[in-house]
mmCIF file of C-alpha atoms and ligand atoms in Angstrom:
data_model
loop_
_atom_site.group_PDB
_atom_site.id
_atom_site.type_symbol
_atom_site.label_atom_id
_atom_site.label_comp_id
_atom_site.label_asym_id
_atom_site.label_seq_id
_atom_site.Cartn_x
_atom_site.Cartn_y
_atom_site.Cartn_z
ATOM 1 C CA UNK A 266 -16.243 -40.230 -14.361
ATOM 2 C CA UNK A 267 -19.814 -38.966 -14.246
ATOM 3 C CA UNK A 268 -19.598 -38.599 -18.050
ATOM 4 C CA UNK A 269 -19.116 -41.685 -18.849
ATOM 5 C CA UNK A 270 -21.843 -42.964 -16.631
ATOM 6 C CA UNK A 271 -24.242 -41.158 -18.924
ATOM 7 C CA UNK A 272 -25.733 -44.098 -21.155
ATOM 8 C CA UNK A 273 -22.617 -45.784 -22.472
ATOM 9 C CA UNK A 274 -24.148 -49.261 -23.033
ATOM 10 C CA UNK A 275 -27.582 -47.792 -24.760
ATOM 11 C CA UNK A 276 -26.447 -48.648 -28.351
ATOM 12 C CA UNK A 277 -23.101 -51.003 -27.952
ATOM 13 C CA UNK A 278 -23.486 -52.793 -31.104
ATOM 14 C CA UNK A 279 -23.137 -49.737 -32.676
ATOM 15 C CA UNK A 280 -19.392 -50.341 -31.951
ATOM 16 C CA UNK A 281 -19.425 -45.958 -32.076
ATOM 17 C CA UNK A 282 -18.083 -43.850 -29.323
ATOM 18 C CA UNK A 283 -20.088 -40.968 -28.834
ATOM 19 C CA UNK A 284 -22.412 -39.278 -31.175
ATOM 20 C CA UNK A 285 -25.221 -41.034 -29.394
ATOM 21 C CA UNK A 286 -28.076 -38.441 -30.022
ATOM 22 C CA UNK A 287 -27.467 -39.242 -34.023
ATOM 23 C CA UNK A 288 -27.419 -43.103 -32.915
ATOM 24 C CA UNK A 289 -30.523 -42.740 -31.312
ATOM 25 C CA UNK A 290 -32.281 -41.138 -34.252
ATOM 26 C CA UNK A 291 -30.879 -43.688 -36.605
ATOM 27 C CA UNK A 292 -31.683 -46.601 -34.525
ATOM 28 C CA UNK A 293 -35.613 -45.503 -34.097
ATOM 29 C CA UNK A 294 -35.855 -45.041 -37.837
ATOM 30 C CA UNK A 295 -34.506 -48.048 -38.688
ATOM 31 C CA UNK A 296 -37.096 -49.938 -36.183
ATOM 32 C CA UNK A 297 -39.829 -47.652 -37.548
ATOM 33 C CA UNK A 298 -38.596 -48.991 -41.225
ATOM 34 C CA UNK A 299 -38.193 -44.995 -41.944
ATOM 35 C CA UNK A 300 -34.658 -44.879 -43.034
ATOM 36 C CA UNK A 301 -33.985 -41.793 -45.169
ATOM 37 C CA UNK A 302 -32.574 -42.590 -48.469
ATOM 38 C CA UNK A 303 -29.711 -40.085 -48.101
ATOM 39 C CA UNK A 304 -27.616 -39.068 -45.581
ATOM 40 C CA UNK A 305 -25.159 -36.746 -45.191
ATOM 41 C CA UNK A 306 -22.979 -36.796 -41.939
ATOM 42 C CA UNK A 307 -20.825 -33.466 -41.226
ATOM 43 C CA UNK A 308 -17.990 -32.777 -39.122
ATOM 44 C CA UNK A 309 -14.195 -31.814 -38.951
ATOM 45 C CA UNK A 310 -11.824 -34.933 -40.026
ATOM 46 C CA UNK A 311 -11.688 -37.549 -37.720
ATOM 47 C CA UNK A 312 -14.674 -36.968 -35.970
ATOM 48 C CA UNK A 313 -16.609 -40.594 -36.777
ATOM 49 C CA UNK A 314 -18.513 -39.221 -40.051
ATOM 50 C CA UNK A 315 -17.156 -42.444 -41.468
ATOM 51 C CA UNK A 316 -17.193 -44.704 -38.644
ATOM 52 C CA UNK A 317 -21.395 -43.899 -37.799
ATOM 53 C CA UNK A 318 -21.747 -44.399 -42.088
ATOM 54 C CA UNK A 319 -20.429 -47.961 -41.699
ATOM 55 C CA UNK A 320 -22.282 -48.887 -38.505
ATOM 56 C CA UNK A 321 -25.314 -47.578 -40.230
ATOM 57 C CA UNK A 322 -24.551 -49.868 -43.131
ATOM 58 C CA UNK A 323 -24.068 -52.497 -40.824
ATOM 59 C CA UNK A 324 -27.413 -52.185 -39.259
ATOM 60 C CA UNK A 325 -29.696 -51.904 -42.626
ATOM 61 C CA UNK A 326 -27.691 -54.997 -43.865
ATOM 62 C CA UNK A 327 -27.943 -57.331 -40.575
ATOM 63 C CA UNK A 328 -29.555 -60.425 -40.432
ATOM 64 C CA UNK A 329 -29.552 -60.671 -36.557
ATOM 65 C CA UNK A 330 -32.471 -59.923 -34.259
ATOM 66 C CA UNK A 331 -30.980 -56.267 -33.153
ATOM 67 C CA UNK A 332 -29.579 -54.672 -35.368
ATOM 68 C CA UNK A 333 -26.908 -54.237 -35.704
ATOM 69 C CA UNK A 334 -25.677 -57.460 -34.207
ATOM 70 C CA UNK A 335 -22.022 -57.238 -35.216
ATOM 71 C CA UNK A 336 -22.070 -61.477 -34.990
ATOM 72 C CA UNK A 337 -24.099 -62.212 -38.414
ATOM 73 C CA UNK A 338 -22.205 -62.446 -41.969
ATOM 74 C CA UNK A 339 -23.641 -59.094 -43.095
ATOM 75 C CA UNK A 340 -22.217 -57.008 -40.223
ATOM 76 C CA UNK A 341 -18.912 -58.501 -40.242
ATOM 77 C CA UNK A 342 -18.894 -58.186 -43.880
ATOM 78 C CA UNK A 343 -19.310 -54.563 -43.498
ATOM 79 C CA UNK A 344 -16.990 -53.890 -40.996
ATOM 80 C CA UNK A 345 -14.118 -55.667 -43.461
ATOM 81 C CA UNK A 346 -15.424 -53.974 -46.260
ATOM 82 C CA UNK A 347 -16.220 -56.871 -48.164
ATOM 83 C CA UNK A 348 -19.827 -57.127 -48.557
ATOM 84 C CA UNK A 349 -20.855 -57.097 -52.120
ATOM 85 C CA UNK A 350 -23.935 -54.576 -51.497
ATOM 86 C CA UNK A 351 -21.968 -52.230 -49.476
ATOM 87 C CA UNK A 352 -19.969 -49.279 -51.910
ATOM 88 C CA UNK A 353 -17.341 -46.704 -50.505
ATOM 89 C CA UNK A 354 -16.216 -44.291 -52.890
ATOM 90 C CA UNK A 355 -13.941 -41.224 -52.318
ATOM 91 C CA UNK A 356 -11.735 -39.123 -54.183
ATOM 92 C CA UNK A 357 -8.553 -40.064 -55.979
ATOM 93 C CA UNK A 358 -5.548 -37.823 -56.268
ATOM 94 C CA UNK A 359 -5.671 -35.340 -58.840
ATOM 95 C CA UNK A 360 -3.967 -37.549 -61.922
ATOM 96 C CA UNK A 361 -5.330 -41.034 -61.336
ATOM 97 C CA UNK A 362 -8.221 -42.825 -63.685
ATOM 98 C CA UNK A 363 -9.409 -42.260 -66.977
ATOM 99 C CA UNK A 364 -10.542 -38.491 -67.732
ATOM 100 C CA UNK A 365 -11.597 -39.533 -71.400
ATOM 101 C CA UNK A 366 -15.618 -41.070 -71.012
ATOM 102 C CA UNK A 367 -14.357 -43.540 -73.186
ATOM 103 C CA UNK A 368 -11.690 -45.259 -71.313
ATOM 104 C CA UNK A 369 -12.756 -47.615 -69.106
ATOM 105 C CA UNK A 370 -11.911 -47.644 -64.869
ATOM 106 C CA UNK A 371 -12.595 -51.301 -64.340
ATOM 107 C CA UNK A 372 -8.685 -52.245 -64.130
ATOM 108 C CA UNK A 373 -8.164 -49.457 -62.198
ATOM 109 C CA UNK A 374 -4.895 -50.247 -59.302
ATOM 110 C CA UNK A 375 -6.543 -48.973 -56.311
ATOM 111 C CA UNK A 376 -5.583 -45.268 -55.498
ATOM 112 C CA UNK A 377 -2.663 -44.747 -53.030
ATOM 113 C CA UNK A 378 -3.648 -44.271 -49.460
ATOM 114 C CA UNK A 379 -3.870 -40.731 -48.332
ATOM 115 C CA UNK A 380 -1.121 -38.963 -46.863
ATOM 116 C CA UNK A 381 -2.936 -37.304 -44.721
ATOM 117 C CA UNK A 382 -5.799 -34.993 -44.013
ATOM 118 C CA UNK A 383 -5.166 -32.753 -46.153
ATOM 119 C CA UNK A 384 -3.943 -34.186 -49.060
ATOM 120 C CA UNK A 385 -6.528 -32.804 -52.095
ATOM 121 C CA UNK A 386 -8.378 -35.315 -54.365
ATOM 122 C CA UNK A 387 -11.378 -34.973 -56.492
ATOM 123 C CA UNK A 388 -14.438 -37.393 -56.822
ATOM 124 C CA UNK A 389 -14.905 -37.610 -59.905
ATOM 125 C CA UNK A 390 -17.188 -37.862 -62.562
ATOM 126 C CA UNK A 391 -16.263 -41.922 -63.858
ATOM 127 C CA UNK A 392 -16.527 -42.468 -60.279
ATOM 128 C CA UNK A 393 -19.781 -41.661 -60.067
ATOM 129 C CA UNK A 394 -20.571 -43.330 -63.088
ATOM 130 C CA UNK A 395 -19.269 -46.819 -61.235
ATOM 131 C CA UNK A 396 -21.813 -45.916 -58.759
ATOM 132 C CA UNK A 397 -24.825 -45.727 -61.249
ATOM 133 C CA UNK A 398 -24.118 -48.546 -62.732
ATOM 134 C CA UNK A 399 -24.111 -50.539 -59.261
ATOM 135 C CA UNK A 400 -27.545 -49.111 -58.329
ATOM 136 C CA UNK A 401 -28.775 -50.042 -61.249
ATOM 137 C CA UNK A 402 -28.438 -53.666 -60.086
ATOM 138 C CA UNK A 403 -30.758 -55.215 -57.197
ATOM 139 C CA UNK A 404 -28.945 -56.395 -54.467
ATOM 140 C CA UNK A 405 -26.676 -59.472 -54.497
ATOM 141 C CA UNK A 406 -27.232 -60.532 -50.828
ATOM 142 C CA UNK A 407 -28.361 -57.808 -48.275
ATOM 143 C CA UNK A 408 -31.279 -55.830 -48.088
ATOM 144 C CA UNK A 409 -30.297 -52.892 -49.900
ATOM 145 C CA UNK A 410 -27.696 -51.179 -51.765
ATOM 146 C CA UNK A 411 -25.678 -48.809 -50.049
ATOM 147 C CA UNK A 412 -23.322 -46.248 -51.637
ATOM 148 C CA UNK A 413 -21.142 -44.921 -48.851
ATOM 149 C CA UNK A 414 -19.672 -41.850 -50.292
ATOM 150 C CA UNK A 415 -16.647 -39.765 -48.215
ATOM 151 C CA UNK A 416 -15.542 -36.413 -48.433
ATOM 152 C CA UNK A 417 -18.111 -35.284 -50.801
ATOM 153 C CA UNK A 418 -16.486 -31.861 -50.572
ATOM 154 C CA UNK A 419 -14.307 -33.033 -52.762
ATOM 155 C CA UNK A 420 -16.842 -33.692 -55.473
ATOM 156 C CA UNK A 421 -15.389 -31.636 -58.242
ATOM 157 C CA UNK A 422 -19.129 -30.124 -60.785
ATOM 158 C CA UNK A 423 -19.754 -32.376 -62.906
ATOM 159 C CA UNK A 424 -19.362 -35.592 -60.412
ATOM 160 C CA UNK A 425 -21.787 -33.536 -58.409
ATOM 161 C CA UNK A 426 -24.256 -33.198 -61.230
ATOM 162 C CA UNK A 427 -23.996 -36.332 -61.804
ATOM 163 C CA UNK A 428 -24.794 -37.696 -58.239
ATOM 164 C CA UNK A 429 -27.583 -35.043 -58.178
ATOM 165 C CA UNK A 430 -29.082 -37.126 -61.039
ATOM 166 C CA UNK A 431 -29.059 -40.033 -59.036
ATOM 167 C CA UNK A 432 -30.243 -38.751 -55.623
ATOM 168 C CA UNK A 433 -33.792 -37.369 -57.632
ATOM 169 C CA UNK A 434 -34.942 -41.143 -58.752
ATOM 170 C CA UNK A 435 -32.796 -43.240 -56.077
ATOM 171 C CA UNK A 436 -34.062 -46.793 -57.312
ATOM 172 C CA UNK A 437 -36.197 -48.322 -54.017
ATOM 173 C CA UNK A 438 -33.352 -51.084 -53.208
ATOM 174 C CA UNK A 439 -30.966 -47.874 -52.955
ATOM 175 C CA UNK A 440 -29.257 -45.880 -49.656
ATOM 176 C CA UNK A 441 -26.845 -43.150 -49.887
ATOM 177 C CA UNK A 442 -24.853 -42.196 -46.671
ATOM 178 C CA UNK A 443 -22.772 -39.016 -47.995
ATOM 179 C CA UNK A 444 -19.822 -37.422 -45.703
ATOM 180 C CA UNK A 445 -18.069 -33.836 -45.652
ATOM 181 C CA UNK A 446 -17.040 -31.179 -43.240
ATOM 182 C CA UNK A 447 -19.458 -29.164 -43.679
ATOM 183 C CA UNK A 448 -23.100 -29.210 -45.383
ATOM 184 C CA UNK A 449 -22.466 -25.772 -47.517
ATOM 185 C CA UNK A 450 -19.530 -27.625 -49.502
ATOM 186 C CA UNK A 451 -21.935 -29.912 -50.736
ATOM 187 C CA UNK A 452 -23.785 -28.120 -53.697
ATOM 188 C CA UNK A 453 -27.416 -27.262 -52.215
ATOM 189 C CA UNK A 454 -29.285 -28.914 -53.904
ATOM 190 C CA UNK A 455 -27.623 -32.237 -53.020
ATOM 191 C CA UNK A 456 -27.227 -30.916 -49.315
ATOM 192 C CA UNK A 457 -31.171 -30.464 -48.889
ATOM 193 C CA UNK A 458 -31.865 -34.009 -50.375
ATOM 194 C CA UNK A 459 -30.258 -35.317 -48.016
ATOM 195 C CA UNK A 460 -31.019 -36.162 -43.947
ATOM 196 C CA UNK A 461 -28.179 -34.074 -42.176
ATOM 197 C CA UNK A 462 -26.844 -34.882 -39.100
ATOM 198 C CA UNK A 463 -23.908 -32.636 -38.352
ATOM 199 C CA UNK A 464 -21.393 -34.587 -35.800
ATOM 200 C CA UNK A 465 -19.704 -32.316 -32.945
ATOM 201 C CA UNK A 466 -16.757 -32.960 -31.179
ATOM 202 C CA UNK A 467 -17.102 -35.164 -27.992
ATOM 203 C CA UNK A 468 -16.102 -34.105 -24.437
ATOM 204 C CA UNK A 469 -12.348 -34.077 -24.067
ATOM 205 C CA UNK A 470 -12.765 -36.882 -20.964
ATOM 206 C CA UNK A 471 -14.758 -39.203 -23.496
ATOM 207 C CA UNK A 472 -12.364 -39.028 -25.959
ATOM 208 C CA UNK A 473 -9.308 -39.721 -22.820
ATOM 209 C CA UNK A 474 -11.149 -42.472 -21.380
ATOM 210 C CA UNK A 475 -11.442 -44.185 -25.462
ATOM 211 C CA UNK A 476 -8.369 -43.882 -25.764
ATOM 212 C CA UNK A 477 -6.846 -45.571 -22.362
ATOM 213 C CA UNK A 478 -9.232 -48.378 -22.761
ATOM 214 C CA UNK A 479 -10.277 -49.248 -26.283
ATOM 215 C CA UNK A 480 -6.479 -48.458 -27.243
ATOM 216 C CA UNK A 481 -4.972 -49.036 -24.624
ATOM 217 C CA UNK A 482 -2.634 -45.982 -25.214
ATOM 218 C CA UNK A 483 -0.571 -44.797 -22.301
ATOM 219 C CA UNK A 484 -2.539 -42.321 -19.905
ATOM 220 C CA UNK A 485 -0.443 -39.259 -20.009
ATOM 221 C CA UNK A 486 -0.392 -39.440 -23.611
ATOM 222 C CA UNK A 487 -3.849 -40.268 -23.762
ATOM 223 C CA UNK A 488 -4.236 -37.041 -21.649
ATOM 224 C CA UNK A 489 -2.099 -35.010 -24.090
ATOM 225 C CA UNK A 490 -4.329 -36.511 -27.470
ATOM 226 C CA UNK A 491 -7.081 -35.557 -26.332
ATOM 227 C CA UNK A 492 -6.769 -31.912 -25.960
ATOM 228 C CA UNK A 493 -4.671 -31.810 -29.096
ATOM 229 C CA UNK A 494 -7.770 -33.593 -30.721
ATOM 230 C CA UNK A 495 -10.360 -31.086 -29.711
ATOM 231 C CA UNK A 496 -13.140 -33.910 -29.573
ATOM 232 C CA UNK A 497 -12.261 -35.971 -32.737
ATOM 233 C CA UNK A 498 -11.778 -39.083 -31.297
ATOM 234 C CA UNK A 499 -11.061 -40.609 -34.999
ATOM 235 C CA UNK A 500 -8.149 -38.126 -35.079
ATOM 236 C CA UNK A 501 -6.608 -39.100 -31.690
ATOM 237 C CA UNK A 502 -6.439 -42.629 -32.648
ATOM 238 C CA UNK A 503 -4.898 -41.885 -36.120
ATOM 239 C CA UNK A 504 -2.345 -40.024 -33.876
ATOM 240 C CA UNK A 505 -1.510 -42.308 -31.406
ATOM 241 C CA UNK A 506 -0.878 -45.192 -34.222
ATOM 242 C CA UNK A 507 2.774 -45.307 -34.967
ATOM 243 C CA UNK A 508 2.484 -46.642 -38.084
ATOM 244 C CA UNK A 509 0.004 -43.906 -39.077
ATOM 245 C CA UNK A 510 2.888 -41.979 -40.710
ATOM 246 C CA UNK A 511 2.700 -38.557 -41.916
ATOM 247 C CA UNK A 512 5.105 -36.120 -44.548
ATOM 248 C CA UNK A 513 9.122 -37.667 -43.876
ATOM 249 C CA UNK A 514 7.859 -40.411 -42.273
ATOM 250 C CA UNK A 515 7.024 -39.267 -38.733
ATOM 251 C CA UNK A 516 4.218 -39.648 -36.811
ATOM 252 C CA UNK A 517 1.736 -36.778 -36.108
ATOM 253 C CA UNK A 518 2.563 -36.053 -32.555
ATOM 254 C CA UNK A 519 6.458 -36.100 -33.606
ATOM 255 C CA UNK A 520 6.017 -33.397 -35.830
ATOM 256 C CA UNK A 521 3.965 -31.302 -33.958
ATOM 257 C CA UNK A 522 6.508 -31.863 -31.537
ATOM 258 C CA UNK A 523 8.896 -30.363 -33.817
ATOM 259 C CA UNK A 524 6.953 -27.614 -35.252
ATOM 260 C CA UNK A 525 6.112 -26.243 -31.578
ATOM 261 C CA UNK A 526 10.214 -26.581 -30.847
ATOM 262 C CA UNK A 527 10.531 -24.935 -33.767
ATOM 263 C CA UNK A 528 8.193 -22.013 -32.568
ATOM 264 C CA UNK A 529 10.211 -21.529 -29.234
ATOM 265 C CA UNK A 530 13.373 -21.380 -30.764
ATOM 266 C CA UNK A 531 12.473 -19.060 -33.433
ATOM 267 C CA UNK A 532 10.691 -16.772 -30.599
ATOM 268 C CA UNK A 533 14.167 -16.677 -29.068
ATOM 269 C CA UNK A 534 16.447 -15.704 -32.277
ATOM 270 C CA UNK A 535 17.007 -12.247 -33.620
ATOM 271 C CA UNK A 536 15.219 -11.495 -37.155
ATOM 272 C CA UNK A 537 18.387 -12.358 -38.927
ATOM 273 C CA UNK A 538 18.548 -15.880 -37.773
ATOM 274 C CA UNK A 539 14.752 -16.007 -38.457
ATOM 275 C CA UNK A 540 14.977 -14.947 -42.174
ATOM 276 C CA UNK A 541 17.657 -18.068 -42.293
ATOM 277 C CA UNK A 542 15.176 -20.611 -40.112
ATOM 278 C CA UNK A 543 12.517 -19.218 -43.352
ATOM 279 C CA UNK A 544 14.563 -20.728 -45.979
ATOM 280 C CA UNK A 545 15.062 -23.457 -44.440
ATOM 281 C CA UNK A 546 11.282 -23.849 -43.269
ATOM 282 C CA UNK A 547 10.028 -22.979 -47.263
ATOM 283 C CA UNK A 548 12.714 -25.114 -49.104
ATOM 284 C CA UNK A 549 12.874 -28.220 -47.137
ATOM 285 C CA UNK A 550 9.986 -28.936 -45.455
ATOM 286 C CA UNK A 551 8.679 -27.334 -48.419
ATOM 287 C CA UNK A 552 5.734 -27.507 -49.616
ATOM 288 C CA UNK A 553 2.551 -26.105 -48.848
ATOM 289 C CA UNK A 554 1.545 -29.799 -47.432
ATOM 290 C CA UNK A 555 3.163 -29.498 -44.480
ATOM 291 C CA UNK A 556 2.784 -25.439 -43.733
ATOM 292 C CA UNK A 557 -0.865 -25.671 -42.568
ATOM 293 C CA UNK A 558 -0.010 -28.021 -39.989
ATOM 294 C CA UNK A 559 2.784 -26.356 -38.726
ATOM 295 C CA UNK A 560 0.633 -23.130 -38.636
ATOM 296 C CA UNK A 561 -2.114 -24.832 -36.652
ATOM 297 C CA UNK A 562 0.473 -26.414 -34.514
ATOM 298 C CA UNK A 563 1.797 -22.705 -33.762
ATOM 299 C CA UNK A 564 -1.638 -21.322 -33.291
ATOM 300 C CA UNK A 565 -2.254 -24.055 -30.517
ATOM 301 C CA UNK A 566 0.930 -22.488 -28.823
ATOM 302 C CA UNK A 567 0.004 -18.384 -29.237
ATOM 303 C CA UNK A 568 -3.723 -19.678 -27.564
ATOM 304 C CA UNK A 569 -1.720 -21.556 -24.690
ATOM 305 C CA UNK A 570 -0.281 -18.608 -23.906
ATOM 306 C CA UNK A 571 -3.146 -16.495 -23.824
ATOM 307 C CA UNK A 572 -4.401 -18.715 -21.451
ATOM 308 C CA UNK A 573 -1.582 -18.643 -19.158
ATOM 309 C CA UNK A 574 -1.317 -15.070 -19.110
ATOM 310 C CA UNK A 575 -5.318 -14.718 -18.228
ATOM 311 C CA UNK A 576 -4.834 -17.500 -16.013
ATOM 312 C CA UNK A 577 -6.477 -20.315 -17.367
ATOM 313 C CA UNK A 578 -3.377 -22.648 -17.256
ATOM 314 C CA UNK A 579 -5.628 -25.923 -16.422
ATOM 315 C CA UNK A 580 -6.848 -25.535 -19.969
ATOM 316 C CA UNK A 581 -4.124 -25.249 -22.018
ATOM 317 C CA UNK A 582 -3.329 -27.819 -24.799
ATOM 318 C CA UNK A 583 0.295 -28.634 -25.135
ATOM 319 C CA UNK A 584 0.733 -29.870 -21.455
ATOM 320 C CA UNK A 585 3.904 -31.223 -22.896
ATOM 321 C CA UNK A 586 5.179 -27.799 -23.234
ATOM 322 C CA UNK A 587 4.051 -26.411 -20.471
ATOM 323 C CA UNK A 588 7.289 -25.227 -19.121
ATOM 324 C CA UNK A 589 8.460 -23.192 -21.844
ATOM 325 C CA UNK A 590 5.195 -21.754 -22.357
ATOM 326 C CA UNK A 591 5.293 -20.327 -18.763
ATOM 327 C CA UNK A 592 8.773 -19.241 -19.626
ATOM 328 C CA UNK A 593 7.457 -17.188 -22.415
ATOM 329 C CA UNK A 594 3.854 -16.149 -20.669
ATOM 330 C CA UNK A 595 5.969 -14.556 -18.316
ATOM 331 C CA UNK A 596 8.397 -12.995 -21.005
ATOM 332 C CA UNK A 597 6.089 -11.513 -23.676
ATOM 333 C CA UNK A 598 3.428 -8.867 -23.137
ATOM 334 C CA UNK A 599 -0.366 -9.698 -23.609
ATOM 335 C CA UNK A 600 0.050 -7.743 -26.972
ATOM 336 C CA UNK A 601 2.621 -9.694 -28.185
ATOM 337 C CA UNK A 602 0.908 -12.587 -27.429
ATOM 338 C CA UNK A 603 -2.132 -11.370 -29.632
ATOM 339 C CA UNK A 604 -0.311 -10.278 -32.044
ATOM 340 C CA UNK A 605 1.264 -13.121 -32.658
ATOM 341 C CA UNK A 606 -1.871 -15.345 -33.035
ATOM 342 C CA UNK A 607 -2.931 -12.751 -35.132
ATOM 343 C CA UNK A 608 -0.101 -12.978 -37.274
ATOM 344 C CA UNK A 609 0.041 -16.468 -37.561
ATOM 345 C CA UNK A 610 -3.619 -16.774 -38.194
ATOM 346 C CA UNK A 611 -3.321 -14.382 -40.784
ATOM 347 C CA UNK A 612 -0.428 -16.150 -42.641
ATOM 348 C CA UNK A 613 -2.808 -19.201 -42.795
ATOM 349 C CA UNK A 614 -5.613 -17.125 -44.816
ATOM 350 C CA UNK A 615 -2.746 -16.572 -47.324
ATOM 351 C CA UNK A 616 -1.348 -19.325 -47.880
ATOM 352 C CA UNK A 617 -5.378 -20.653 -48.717
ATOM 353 C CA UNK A 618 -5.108 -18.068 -51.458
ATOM 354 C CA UNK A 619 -1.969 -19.798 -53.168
ATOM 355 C CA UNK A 620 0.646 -16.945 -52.035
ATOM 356 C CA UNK A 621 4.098 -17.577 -52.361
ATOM 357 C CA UNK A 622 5.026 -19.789 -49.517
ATOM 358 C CA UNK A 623 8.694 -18.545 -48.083
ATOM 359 C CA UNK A 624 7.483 -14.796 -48.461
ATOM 360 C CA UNK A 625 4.456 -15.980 -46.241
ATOM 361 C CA UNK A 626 6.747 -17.296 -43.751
ATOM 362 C CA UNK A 627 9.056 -14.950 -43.629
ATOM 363 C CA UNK A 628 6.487 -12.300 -43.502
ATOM 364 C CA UNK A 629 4.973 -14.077 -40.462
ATOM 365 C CA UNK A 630 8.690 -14.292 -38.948
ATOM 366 C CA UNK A 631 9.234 -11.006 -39.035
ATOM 367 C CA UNK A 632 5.562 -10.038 -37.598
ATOM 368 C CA UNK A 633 6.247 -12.420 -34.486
ATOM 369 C CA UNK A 634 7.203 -10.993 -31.080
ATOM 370 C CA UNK A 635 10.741 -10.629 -30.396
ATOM 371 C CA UNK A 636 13.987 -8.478 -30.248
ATOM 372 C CA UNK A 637 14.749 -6.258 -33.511
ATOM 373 C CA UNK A 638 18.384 -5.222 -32.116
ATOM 374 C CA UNK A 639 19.169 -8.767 -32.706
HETATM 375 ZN ZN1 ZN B 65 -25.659 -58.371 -37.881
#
């Protein structure tokens, strides 16, 4: 693959796939001893925001002779998360540690792990508090501190004015590597105090290729992954993990599985049976957790089909659905194929804004393409 003969082995002990233009600029600042004292990686989930923040810690904390060497004590240490120097912090769901000052978070269970992407926590203010008080200390055994702080989107204002304190008189022992989505849900003036390097998705082979031979995962399902990934190689692998377990239990790729059946059946039901398939959608797989995904996993199908019908079917994503989507390219009109992306699109805009979910859905239901004498 001529991709992959680009310049795969120019940074290996970065142990990162990818991103190799941000490598590169990290790597000569670190041998030009110019590292910033903040950075702030952006990118959509699962792109390797977190992945590039620990290989960066790796290489300010190594010991070896290039850095990073991934053999020394220090890089290993980071890599397990157990090096004393080295602090990750993210958000904790909405109810956990002490709100009160007072109260102290040193006894603190660790949070549950996150359900999934887009389960909402808040950094919080005590949290930031644990990091000033390890700053304030000089190093136990590597080089320099380093606060590794994820998701800073969901920084809620005063753990951001906090931090901000922090980031205008770093001590000199003292490296921040911040991640989010995006820079402008940072608040600016953290944002421009920090070095940005905003991560894009890789090619759709590279992340294929990863897949079949760092994860050995099968190569038709490797195939499938990676379109359904767009680029974010992080995601892909979360994906093809079985025990990476989403809402009831089931793996990503089962339930997208399900929410595209889902899709085909309901585009093949009169509006009656819809308003039924509604309820059912709103009161047991319920909750707004689970609707976003469902809706992205539907939007994936409209844009399949919009391929198809302009005859672009080498780039469609679902190849696992192919069939039925050529059953229904055929069947529905190139309006009703737009208007159904547009309805679905439009149904995820309102459930952002907090509507009420089953009159979303059925809403949508009702605006899809299909038969009203049914
Ligand atoms: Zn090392």
């Amino acid at each position: 693959m001529a991709l992959m003969a680009g310049r795969p082995e120019e940074y290996p002990n970065w142990g990162v796939i990818g991103h190799e233009w941000a490598i590169r600029g990290l790597a000569r600042s670190l041998s030009a001893d110019q590292v910033a004292h903040a950075y702030l990686f952006t990118g959509p989930h699962g792109i390797g925001k977190t992945t590039l923040a620990h290989a960066l810690a790796q290489a300010l904390e190594c010991t070896g002779s290039v850095r990073p060497c991934g053999e020394c004590a220090a890089c290993r240490k980071v890599a397990r998360d157990r090096h004393p120097d080295v602090l990750v912090v993210e958000g904790v769901p909405v109810g956990y540690g002490p709100e009160n000052t007072e109260e102290s978070e040193e006894d603190l269970p660790p949070p549950p792990p996150r359900k999934n992407d887009r389960e909402r926590r808040i950094l919080k203010v005590w949290q930031i508090r644990t990091v000033r008080r390890a700053i304030a200390r000089t190093p136990f055994e590597g080089r320099w501190k380093i606060i590794i702080l994820r998701r800073f989107e969901e920084a809620n204002d005063s753990a951001s004015n906090a931090f901000l304190k922090s980031l205008e008189e770093p001590p000199r022992h003292v490296r921040f590597i911040l991640t989010a989505r995006d820079a402008s849900l940072v608040l600016p003036t953290i944002a421009s105090r920090c070095h940005v390097l905003a991560l894009r998705p890789l090619p759709l082979p590279q992340v294929e290729d990863a897949l079949v031979k760092r994860w050995h995962v099968e190569p038709s399902q490797a195939h499938l992954l990676a379109r359904l990934s767009g680029g974010r190689l992080g995601w892909a692998v979360r994906a093809a993990t079985p025990e990476t377990r989403g809402v009831d239990g089931h793996t990503l790729l089962e339930e997208r599985r399900a929410h595209l059946e889902d899709l085909n059946r309901v585009l093949q039901i009169g509006y009656a049976e819809r308003l039924t398939f509604a309820g059912e959608v709103a009161k047991d797989k319920r909750n707004k957790e689970d609707l976003p995904d469902l809706l992205e996993a539907w939007m994936g199908w409209w844009r399949d089909l919009v391929l198809i019908q302009s005859g672009q079917r080498d780039r469609i994503t679902n190849v696992d659905f192919e069939e039925s989507l050529s059953t229904q390219a055929r069947r529905l009109s190139l309006e009703e194929v737009h208007a159904g992306l547009k309805a679905t699109r439009a149904t995820m805009r309102y459930l952002e804004q907090n509507v009420n979910a089953r009159l979303a859905i059925e809403v949508l239901l009702l605006n899809l393409p299909g038969d009203r004498g049914n």
